[in-house]
Amino acid sequence: EKAHQLKEFVESLFEWVKLDAGEQVYHFEQLDLNELTRNIMADWIPTLENSHFEYDIDIPENEYFMKIDVRAYIRILNNLIQNILTHSGGNKLTLRITENESQAQLAVTDNGIGISPRDLPKVTQKGYTGTTGRKYAKSTGMGLYLCSCLSRKLGLHFSIESEEGAWTKVRIGFPRNSMTFLKKEE
């Protein structure tokens, strides 16, 4: 467990340094957001089950093609889920992808202890580990910072809502202008 934590820390630190130095290289590909998200979540299911986490994954059958850097998107989603498992204190994760007139939206919610109103505006700041609410003892303060930075670099909208003692929800908006929506053939 300690080796895994150290590996995660080193990977986060390396990514953090590349982002700060402007050295991160992005490779955008046209991909189906739903299929990519399904594949990432399929890899997480054994970990969620071993951690006794309930999960509700709702990804539409529609294809949402968009240009995205796969590595960066995987990093964002992995950081969010790891953050929930490590810091939420909850036992349920909900992931939903929805669409409206202007964007597709990914929402990842947990039923944990939430983030205090005092900490909420700061949780995406580099190195911020919080003062109350979530379990910050193992935090490096890089997970949500990296999610926020990578989202901006990909042209995505990143936001966090929380009710202390009840839940936290992270939303990522994928602007329609970067996507082509297609219905799957019946």
Short mmCIF file of C-alpha atoms in Angstrom, two decimals:
data_model
loop_
_atom_site.label_atom_id
_atom_site.label_comp_id
_atom_site.label_asym_id
_atom_site.label_seq_id
_atom_site.Cartn_x
_atom_site.Cartn_y
_atom_site.Cartn_z
CA GLU A 1 0.00 0.00 0.00
CA LYS A 2 2.84 2.38 0.86
CA ALA A 3 4.57 1.62 -2.47
CA HIS A 4 1.31 2.29 -4.33
CA GLN A 5 0.85 5.60 -2.49
CA LEU A 6 4.43 6.62 -3.28
CA LYS A 7 3.98 5.69 -6.96
CA GLU A 8 0.77 7.78 -7.14
CA PHE A 9 2.53 10.68 -5.42
CA VAL A 10 5.48 10.58 -7.83
CA GLU A 11 3.17 10.38 -10.88
CA SER A 12 1.12 13.31 -9.60
CA LEU A 13 4.23 15.31 -8.84
CA PHE A 14 5.67 14.63 -12.30
CA GLU A 15 2.41 15.69 -13.97
CA TRP A 16 2.21 18.76 -11.72
CA VAL A 17 5.73 19.85 -12.71
CA LYS A 18 4.99 19.38 -16.44
CA LEU A 19 1.77 21.42 -16.14
CA ASP A 20 3.46 24.24 -14.23
CA ALA A 21 6.34 24.35 -16.71
CA GLY A 22 3.99 24.33 -19.69
CA GLU A 23 5.69 21.16 -20.95
CA GLN A 24 2.62 18.94 -21.05
CA VAL A 25 2.09 17.72 -24.62
CA TYR A 26 -1.47 16.88 -25.67
CA HIS A 27 -2.47 14.49 -28.43
CA PHE A 28 -6.08 15.10 -29.41
CA GLU A 29 -8.00 12.27 -31.05
CA GLN A 30 -11.60 12.04 -32.22
CA LEU A 31 -13.20 9.51 -29.82
CA ASP A 32 -16.54 8.50 -28.37
CA LEU A 33 -16.68 10.04 -24.88
CA ASN A 34 -19.21 7.44 -23.68
CA GLU A 35 -17.20 4.43 -24.81
CA LEU A 36 -13.98 5.86 -23.39
CA THR A 37 -15.69 6.53 -20.05
CA ARG A 38 -17.21 3.02 -20.00
CA ASN A 39 -13.77 1.49 -20.52
CA ILE A 40 -12.21 3.55 -17.74
CA MET A 41 -15.03 2.70 -15.33
CA ALA A 42 -14.84 -1.02 -16.19
CA ASP A 43 -11.27 -0.98 -14.87
CA TRP A 44 -12.45 0.63 -11.61
CA ILE A 45 -15.28 -1.80 -10.81
CA PRO A 46 -13.09 -4.45 -9.09
CA THR A 47 -11.47 -1.75 -6.93
CA LEU A 48 -14.86 -0.27 -6.01
CA GLU A 49 -16.21 -3.69 -5.11
CA ASN A 50 -13.09 -4.62 -3.10
CA SER A 51 -13.48 -1.31 -1.24
CA HIS A 52 -17.15 -2.15 -0.53
CA PHE A 53 -18.27 0.86 -2.55
CA GLU A 54 -21.67 0.83 -4.18
CA TYR A 55 -21.71 2.37 -7.62
CA ASP A 56 -24.30 3.64 -10.07
CA ILE A 57 -22.92 4.24 -13.55
CA ASP A 58 -25.28 5.82 -16.08
CA ILE A 59 -23.70 6.35 -19.50
CA PRO A 60 -26.05 6.79 -22.48
CA GLU A 61 -25.91 4.55 -25.52
CA ASN A 62 -25.54 7.64 -27.76
CA GLU A 63 -22.11 8.17 -29.18
CA TYR A 64 -20.53 11.50 -28.20
CA PHE A 65 -17.62 11.97 -30.55
CA MET A 66 -15.19 14.67 -29.59
CA LYS A 67 -11.54 15.58 -29.85
CA ILE A 68 -9.84 14.79 -26.57
CA ASP A 69 -6.45 13.80 -25.20
CA VAL A 70 -7.11 10.27 -23.96
CA ARG A 71 -4.26 10.23 -21.44
CA ALA A 72 -5.38 13.50 -19.84
CA TYR A 73 -9.03 12.42 -19.67
CA ILE A 74 -8.07 9.09 -18.09
CA ARG A 75 -5.95 10.98 -15.54
CA ILE A 76 -8.86 13.30 -14.69
CA LEU A 77 -11.34 10.46 -14.16
CA ASN A 78 -8.84 8.29 -12.28
CA ASN A 79 -7.95 11.20 -9.95
CA LEU A 80 -11.64 11.86 -9.23
CA ILE A 81 -12.39 8.24 -8.38
CA GLN A 82 -9.23 7.79 -6.33
CA ASN A 83 -10.09 10.99 -4.46
CA ILE A 84 -13.54 9.61 -3.61
CA LEU A 85 -12.14 6.27 -2.41
CA THR A 86 -9.42 7.90 -0.34
CA HIS A 87 -11.01 11.06 1.04
CA SER A 88 -14.81 10.97 0.88
CA GLY A 89 -15.55 8.70 3.82
CA GLY A 90 -18.56 7.51 1.82
CA ASN A 91 -19.58 4.18 0.40
CA LYS A 92 -21.32 5.09 -2.88
CA LEU A 93 -20.15 6.63 -6.14
CA THR A 94 -22.50 7.80 -8.88
CA LEU A 95 -21.29 8.63 -12.38
CA ARG A 96 -23.65 10.09 -14.99
CA ILE A 97 -23.19 11.52 -18.44
CA THR A 98 -25.99 13.77 -19.68
CA GLU A 99 -26.53 16.11 -22.62
CA ASN A 100 -28.26 19.44 -23.09
CA GLU A 101 -28.34 22.03 -25.87
CA SER A 102 -24.85 23.35 -25.19
CA GLN A 103 -22.81 20.47 -23.80
CA ALA A 104 -22.42 16.93 -22.61
CA GLN A 105 -21.75 16.74 -18.88
CA LEU A 106 -20.03 14.18 -16.70
CA ALA A 107 -21.09 14.26 -13.04
CA VAL A 108 -19.29 12.18 -10.40
CA THR A 109 -20.92 12.20 -6.97
CA ASP A 110 -20.12 10.55 -3.65
CA ASN A 111 -22.21 10.22 -0.49
CA GLY A 112 -19.31 11.03 1.81
CA ILE A 113 -18.60 13.63 4.43
CA GLY A 114 -18.41 16.48 1.95
CA ILE A 115 -16.17 19.52 1.84
CA SER A 116 -16.60 22.44 4.20
CA PRO A 117 -17.82 25.75 2.72
CA ARG A 118 -14.51 27.27 3.89
CA ASP A 119 -12.45 24.71 1.92
CA LEU A 120 -14.62 24.37 -1.19
CA PRO A 121 -13.28 27.44 -3.06
CA LYS A 122 -9.70 26.30 -2.39
CA VAL A 123 -9.74 22.54 -3.13
CA THR A 124 -8.53 23.02 -6.72
CA GLN A 125 -5.57 25.17 -5.64
CA LYS A 126 -2.13 23.63 -5.96
CA GLY A 127 -1.11 21.87 -2.76
CA TYR A 128 -4.28 22.68 -0.81
CA THR A 129 -5.17 19.78 1.49
CA GLY A 130 -8.07 21.29 3.39
CA THR A 131 -8.73 21.97 7.02
CA THR A 132 -11.95 20.13 7.85
CA GLY A 133 -14.49 17.82 6.29
CA ARG A 134 -12.95 15.17 4.07
CA LYS A 135 -10.13 12.89 5.20
CA TYR A 136 -7.08 14.97 4.31
CA ALA A 137 -4.44 12.97 6.18
CA LYS A 138 -3.19 11.17 3.05
CA SER A 139 -3.76 14.10 0.69
CA THR A 140 -1.00 15.69 -1.38
CA GLY A 141 -3.27 18.51 -2.55
CA MET A 142 -2.56 17.61 -6.17
CA GLY A 143 -5.50 15.43 -7.26
CA LEU A 144 -8.24 18.02 -7.72
CA TYR A 145 -5.70 20.63 -8.79
CA LEU A 146 -4.57 18.35 -11.63
CA CYS A 147 -8.19 17.58 -12.57
CA SER A 148 -9.00 21.27 -12.74
CA CYS A 149 -5.85 22.20 -14.70
CA LEU A 150 -6.15 19.33 -17.17
CA SER A 151 -9.83 20.10 -17.72
CA ARG A 152 -8.99 23.72 -18.58
CA LYS A 153 -6.20 22.61 -20.93
CA LEU A 154 -8.68 20.33 -22.73
CA GLY A 155 -11.23 23.16 -23.03
CA LEU A 156 -13.61 21.58 -20.51
CA HIS A 157 -15.61 23.24 -17.73
CA PHE A 158 -14.73 21.86 -14.24
CA SER A 159 -16.76 22.59 -11.10
CA ILE A 160 -17.26 21.16 -7.61
CA GLU A 161 -20.33 21.36 -5.37
CA SER A 162 -20.59 19.90 -1.88
CA GLU A 163 -22.75 19.80 1.19
CA GLU A 164 -20.66 19.20 4.27
CA GLY A 165 -21.69 15.98 5.97
CA ALA A 166 -23.67 14.70 2.97
CA TRP A 167 -22.10 14.64 -0.53
CA THR A 168 -19.70 16.06 -3.10
CA LYS A 169 -20.31 16.37 -6.84
CA VAL A 170 -17.75 17.14 -9.53
CA ARG A 171 -19.05 18.22 -12.92
CA ILE A 172 -17.11 18.34 -16.15
CA GLY A 173 -18.75 20.02 -19.13
CA PHE A 174 -17.80 19.09 -22.68
CA PRO A 175 -18.82 22.02 -24.95
CA ARG A 176 -20.96 21.00 -27.90
CA ASN A 177 -18.77 22.94 -30.33
CA SER A 178 -16.01 20.38 -29.82
CA MET A 179 -18.31 17.40 -30.29
CA THR A 180 -20.37 15.62 -32.89
CA PHE A 181 -23.41 13.84 -31.44
CA LEU A 182 -24.55 10.70 -33.23
CA LYS A 183 -27.26 8.24 -32.31
CA LYS A 184 -26.26 4.59 -32.41
CA GLU A 185 -27.85 2.68 -35.22
CA GLU A 186 -30.64 0.42 -33.98
#
